[in-house]
C-alpha positions as CSV (number, residue, x, y, z in Angstrom):
1,M,0.1,0.0,0.3
2,E,1.2,3.1,-1.3
3,T,0.2,7.2,-0.2
4,A,1.6,10.5,-0.8
5,A,0.9,12.8,2.2
6,G,0.2,16.6,1.6
7,D,1.9,19.7,3.0
8,D,2.8,20.1,6.7
9,C,-0.2,22.4,8.1
10,P,-2.8,23.3,10.7
11,A,-4.8,20.4,11.9
12,A,-8.4,19.9,10.1
13,P,-11.4,21.5,12.4
14,R,-13.6,19.0,10.9
15,G,-12.4,16.1,10.8
16,L,-11.3,13.3,8.0
17,V,-13.2,12.0,5.6
18,C,-12.1,9.6,2.6
19,V,-13.2,10.1,-0.9
20,T,-12.7,7.6,-3.7
21,G,-12.0,9.0,-6.9
22,G,-9.8,11.5,-5.5
23,S,-8.5,12.2,-8.2
24,G,-11.3,12.0,-11.1
25,F,-13.5,15.3,-12.6
26,I,-15.6,15.8,-9.9
27,G,-13.5,14.4,-7.0
28,S,-11.0,17.2,-7.8
29,W,-14.1,19.0,-7.3
30,L,-14.9,18.0,-4.3
31,V,-11.2,17.4,-2.3
32,R,-11.5,21.8,-3.2
33,R,-14.1,22.3,-1.2
34,L,-13.1,20.0,1.1
35,L,-10.4,21.9,2.2
36,D,-12.7,25.3,1.5
37,R,-15.0,24.0,4.5
38,G,-11.8,23.1,7.0
39,Y,-11.5,19.1,6.3
40,A,-8.7,17.4,5.6
41,F,-8.9,14.5,3.5
42,R,-7.5,10.7,2.1
43,A,-8.3,10.7,-1.7
44,T,-8.0,7.6,-3.4
45,V,-6.2,6.9,-6.3
46,Q,-5.5,3.4,-8.6
47,D,-1.9,4.0,-9.4
48,I,-0.5,6.5,-6.8
49,R,3.4,6.8,-9.6
50,A,0.8,7.5,-11.8
51,M,-0.3,11.1,-9.9
52,S,3.0,11.3,-8.1
53,A,4.3,12.3,-11.5
54,R,2.0,14.9,-12.3
55,R,2.0,16.2,-9.2
56,S,1.8,19.8,-11.2
57,T,-2.3,18.4,-11.4
58,W,-2.8,17.3,-8.0
59,R,-0.8,20.4,-6.7
60,P,-4.0,23.0,-7.5
61,L,-6.2,20.5,-5.6
62,T,-4.4,22.1,-2.1
63,A,-3.0,25.6,-2.7
64,R,-6.0,27.6,-1.2
65,R,-5.9,25.6,1.8
66,R,-3.4,23.4,3.8
67,V,-4.3,21.3,6.2
68,S,-2.9,18.2,8.3
69,G,-3.8,14.5,7.0
70,C,-3.8,15.1,3.4
71,S,-3.2,12.4,1.6
72,R,-3.5,10.1,-1.9
73,I,-2.9,6.5,-1.0
74,Q,-3.5,3.4,-3.2
75,M,-6.5,1.6,-3.3
76,D,-8.0,-1.3,-5.4
77,L,-11.5,-1.4,-4.9
78,L,-11.7,-4.8,-5.8
79,D,-9.5,-5.9,-3.1
80,P,-11.5,-5.6,0.9
81,A,-7.8,-4.9,2.7
82,S,-6.8,-2.0,0.7
83,V,-9.9,-0.6,0.8
84,R,-10.0,-1.2,4.1
85,A,-6.8,1.1,4.3
86,A,-8.5,4.3,3.1
87,V,-11.7,3.7,4.9
88,E,-10.0,3.2,8.1
89,G,-10.3,6.5,10.6
90,A,-12.5,8.3,8.7
91,S,-15.6,9.7,10.2
92,G,-17.4,10.0,6.6
93,V,-16.6,8.6,3.5
94,F,-18.0,10.3,-0.8
95,H,-17.3,7.0,-2.9
96,L,-17.2,8.7,-6.2
97,A,-14.8,5.6,-7.8
98,S,-16.7,3.4,-10.6
99,P,-15.5,1.3,-13.9
100,V,-15.7,3.6,-16.4
101,T,-15.1,3.2,-20.5
102,L,-15.4,5.4,-23.3
103,Q,-15.3,2.1,-25.6
104,L,-18.0,-0.5,-25.9
105,P,-17.1,-3.0,-23.4
106,Q,-16.4,-6.6,-24.6
107,D,-17.1,-8.2,-22.0
108,P,-19.1,-6.0,-19.4
109,E,-20.0,-8.7,-16.8
110,K,-16.0,-8.2,-16.0
111,E,-15.2,-5.1,-17.0
112,L,-18.3,-2.9,-15.2
113,L,-21.1,-4.5,-13.6
114,G,-19.3,-7.5,-11.6
115,P,-16.1,-4.8,-10.3
116,A,-19.3,-2.2,-9.9
117,V,-20.8,-4.0,-7.6
118,K,-18.2,-5.8,-5.5
119,G,-16.0,-2.3,-5.5
120,T,-19.8,-0.8,-3.8
121,L,-20.3,-2.9,-1.0
122,N,-16.6,-3.6,-0.2
123,V,-16.2,0.3,0.6
124,L,-19.9,-0.3,2.4
125,R,-18.2,-3.2,4.6
126,A,-15.3,-1.5,5.0
127,A,-17.3,2.0,6.5
128,K,-19.2,0.0,8.8
129,D,-16.6,-2.3,9.8
130,S,-14.0,0.8,10.4
131,G,-17.0,2.8,12.7
132,V,-17.7,5.2,9.7
133,G,-20.5,8.0,10.9
134,R,-21.4,7.7,7.2
135,V,-21.6,7.2,3.3
136,V,-22.2,9.1,0.7
137,L,-22.6,7.2,-2.0
138,M,-21.9,8.7,-5.8
139,S,-24.7,7.1,-8.4
140,S,-26.3,8.2,-11.6
141,K,-29.3,10.0,-13.4
142,A,-28.2,6.1,-14.9
143,A,-30.1,4.1,-12.4
144,M,-32.9,6.2,-12.6
145,V,-34.1,6.2,-16.3
146,P,-35.3,4.5,-19.1
147,N,-38.2,3.4,-16.4
148,P,-41.2,1.8,-18.7
149,D,-44.0,2.1,-15.9
150,W,-43.0,6.2,-15.2
151,P,-46.7,7.2,-15.1
152,A,-46.4,10.1,-18.4
153,N,-46.9,13.4,-18.1
154,K,-45.0,13.3,-14.1
155,V,-41.4,15.2,-13.5
156,I,-38.8,11.7,-13.3
157,D,-37.8,12.1,-9.5
158,D,-36.0,10.1,-6.5
159,D,-38.7,7.5,-6.2
160,S,-37.6,6.6,-10.5
161,W,-35.4,3.6,-11.0
162,A,-34.2,2.2,-14.3
163,D,-34.9,-0.9,-16.2
164,V,-31.8,-3.4,-16.3
165,E,-33.2,-5.2,-19.0
166,I,-33.7,-3.0,-21.4
167,L,-30.9,-0.9,-20.8
168,K,-29.0,-3.9,-21.5
169,K,-31.5,-4.8,-24.5
170,F,-29.6,-1.6,-25.6
171,K,-25.7,-2.0,-24.1
172,L,-26.3,0.9,-21.8
173,W,-24.2,-1.0,-20.2
174,Y,-23.0,2.5,-17.1
175,G,-26.4,3.0,-16.6
176,V,-26.6,-1.2,-15.8
177,S,-23.5,-0.4,-13.8
178,K,-24.9,2.5,-11.8
179,T,-28.2,0.6,-11.1
180,L,-26.5,-2.8,-9.7
181,A,-24.6,-0.5,-7.8
182,E,-27.4,1.4,-6.3
183,K,-29.5,-1.4,-5.5
184,A,-26.8,-3.5,-3.4
185,A,-25.3,-0.5,-1.9
186,W,-29.8,0.1,-0.5
187,D,-30.3,-4.1,-0.1
188,F,-26.9,-3.4,1.9
189,A,-27.5,-0.9,4.1
190,E,-31.0,-2.6,4.6
191,R,-29.2,-5.2,6.4
192,D,-27.0,-3.4,8.6
193,Q,-29.2,-0.8,9.6
194,G,-26.0,0.6,11.9
195,L,-24.3,2.6,8.4
196,Q,-25.6,5.2,7.2
197,L,-26.4,5.5,3.8
198,V,-27.4,9.5,1.4
199,V,-27.0,8.7,-2.3
200,I,-27.1,11.4,-5.0
201,N,-27.7,11.3,-9.1
202,P,-26.7,13.8,-10.7
203,G,-27.0,14.2,-14.6
204,L,-24.5,14.8,-17.8
205,V,-21.5,16.5,-15.0
206,L,-20.7,19.4,-17.4
207,G,-18.4,22.6,-16.1
208,P,-14.2,23.2,-15.9
209,L,-12.0,20.3,-15.1
210,L,-9.0,20.4,-12.5
211,T,-7.6,16.8,-13.9
212,P,-5.5,16.7,-17.1
213,S,-8.0,15.1,-18.7
214,V,-11.3,14.6,-20.5
215,N,-13.6,11.8,-18.2
216,A,-16.8,10.6,-20.1
217,S,-19.3,12.9,-19.8
218,L,-16.9,16.0,-20.8
219,H,-15.7,13.7,-24.4
220,W,-19.4,13.2,-25.1
221,F,-19.8,17.3,-24.9
222,L,-16.4,17.5,-26.2
223,Q,-17.5,15.4,-29.3
224,L,-20.4,17.6,-29.6
225,L,-18.7,20.5,-29.8
226,Q,-16.7,18.7,-32.0
227,G,-19.5,18.2,-34.7
228,R,-20.6,15.3,-34.5
229,K,-24.4,14.2,-34.3
230,M,-24.8,13.3,-30.8
231,D,-27.3,10.5,-30.2
232,M,-28.5,10.0,-26.0
233,D,-31.5,9.1,-25.8
234,L,-31.6,9.0,-21.6
235,Y,-30.6,12.3,-21.5
236,M,-32.8,14.4,-19.0
237,G,-30.2,17.6,-18.1
238,C,-26.7,18.9,-16.9
239,V,-25.8,19.9,-13.8
240,D,-22.4,21.9,-12.8
241,V,-19.9,19.7,-11.6
242,R,-19.3,22.5,-9.2
243,D,-22.9,22.0,-7.8
244,V,-21.8,18.5,-7.5
245,A,-19.0,18.9,-5.5
246,H,-21.5,21.5,-3.1
247,S,-24.1,18.8,-2.3
248,L,-22.2,16.2,-1.7
249,I,-20.6,18.0,1.3
250,A,-24.3,19.3,2.0
251,L,-25.5,15.6,2.1
252,Y,-22.7,14.8,3.8
253,E,-23.3,17.4,6.7
254,S,-26.9,17.0,7.1
255,P,-27.6,14.1,9.0
256,S,-31.7,14.8,8.2
257,A,-30.5,14.2,4.7
258,Q,-32.1,10.3,3.8
259,G,-32.0,8.2,0.2
260,R,-32.3,10.0,-3.2
261,H,-31.5,12.8,-4.6
262,L,-31.8,13.8,-8.1
263,C,-29.5,16.5,-8.7
264,M,-29.7,18.4,-11.8
265,E,-30.6,22.1,-12.5
266,S,-33.4,21.9,-15.1
267,V,-35.0,18.4,-16.6
268,E,-34.9,18.9,-20.2
269,R,-34.7,16.8,-23.7
270,L,-31.5,16.6,-25.8
271,V,-32.6,18.4,-28.6
272,D,-33.4,21.9,-25.5
273,F,-29.2,20.8,-24.7
274,T,-28.3,20.6,-28.1
275,N,-30.8,23.9,-29.6
276,H,-28.7,26.0,-26.0
277,V,-24.9,25.9,-27.6
278,A,-26.0,25.6,-30.8
279,D,-27.0,29.7,-30.2
280,L,-24.5,29.9,-28.0
281,Y,-21.6,29.2,-30.2
282,P,-23.2,29.5,-33.3
283,E,-19.2,29.9,-35.1
284,L,-19.0,26.2,-34.2
285,P,-20.1,23.2,-36.1
286,V,-22.6,21.8,-33.5
287,Q,-25.0,19.5,-34.9
288,R,-28.7,20.2,-33.4
289,V,-31.4,17.2,-32.7
290,K,-33.0,16.7,-36.5
291,E,-36.2,14.6,-34.5
292,D,-37.1,15.0,-30.4
293,K,-37.2,11.6,-29.6
294,Q,-38.1,11.6,-25.7
295,G,-41.5,12.8,-25.4
296,W,-41.8,11.0,-22.1
297,V,-39.3,13.4,-20.6
298,V,-41.3,16.2,-19.5
299,R,-40.0,19.1,-18.7
300,A,-38.7,21.0,-15.5
301,R,-37.2,23.8,-13.5
302,D,-35.6,22.7,-10.5
303,P,-36.7,19.5,-10.1
304,S,-33.7,18.5,-7.6
305,K,-36.1,20.0,-4.8
306,K,-34.8,18.1,-1.7
307,L,-31.1,19.7,-3.1
308,I,-33.1,22.9,-3.0
309,D,-34.5,22.7,0.5
310,M,-31.0,22.7,1.7
311,G,-29.3,25.2,0.9
312,I,-28.0,24.6,-3.0
313,R,-28.0,26.9,-5.5
314,F,-27.6,25.5,-9.2
315,T,-25.7,27.2,-11.8
316,P,-27.5,28.1,-14.7
317,L,-26.9,26.0,-17.7
318,N,-25.4,29.2,-19.9
319,V,-23.0,29.3,-17.6
320,T,-21.8,26.2,-17.1
321,I,-22.0,25.7,-20.8
322,R,-19.4,28.6,-20.8
323,D,-17.3,28.4,-18.4
324,T,-16.9,24.2,-19.7
325,V,-15.7,25.6,-24.1
326,D,-13.6,28.0,-21.6
327,C,-12.0,25.3,-20.1
328,F,-12.1,23.2,-22.8
329,R,-10.2,26.6,-25.0
330,S,-7.8,27.6,-23.1
331,K,-6.5,24.0,-22.7
332,G,-6.6,24.1,-26.4
333,L,-9.2,21.1,-26.9
334,I,-10.9,23.1,-29.3
């Protein structure tokens, strides 16, 4: 087990939390916000040597505020001992790490589904055995749709679950993995009632990145900006990565927060989103959706009412899109 410590600094007044996937797109923003609020963190990475070679990437995450106990630790989600070493001693866990692939997996069970479920259960077992008070699980809107049994003309909410068989039929393996992992987590929490579990279900996550490479959602958006015709029949709306980070912390800090939490700025259709981007950037070859196939998506403003009631104020879509595009431009991606 390899670790890398943070710089010496004053003690963290809010204690130590573990962030799995702390070097990712969302995880890096979560780490920054945790530091802003006075937390120490232990962030897990798949390869500590690769992270150490990119210290210039990691350093900006801790530059604004330094607290003692900040560290990175190499962790294998499929190795219970490795997970236990990462979680032990933390007062809370943010479980963000999840297997994702930009390519269609050759063996979905081996590459995505099995690891997603096993990794999630390993984290929950380690948290329970280590006396962790609260686990915030990163799920997805992909665990909510498609749902053919959902009432027509009703906005999707936290009660909706994706139909796994439909997802498998259309080879939407990411949605299958998120659905199975979240269901396994809730089953575990029901059996082991001493563990406090709360879940966040964000839509398409966009916004400026602190990491050197783009993740799957940003890759999709980048392709749209570059002129590729995009099909995402299950698109329902997006959310700013900074709002996701704030929401994760709000769920951790609110003992009364329970259950699932849809996290989106608004519910819209893919035709709405592509038209919006094309109108903002007429100089870019954005392909508008010609045919709206998403009659099942009931548009709504402020759908994430539980998070809004907790004080989350979602970034307007225009701002998120512009900040993402500006970030891409600053990195020479467009």
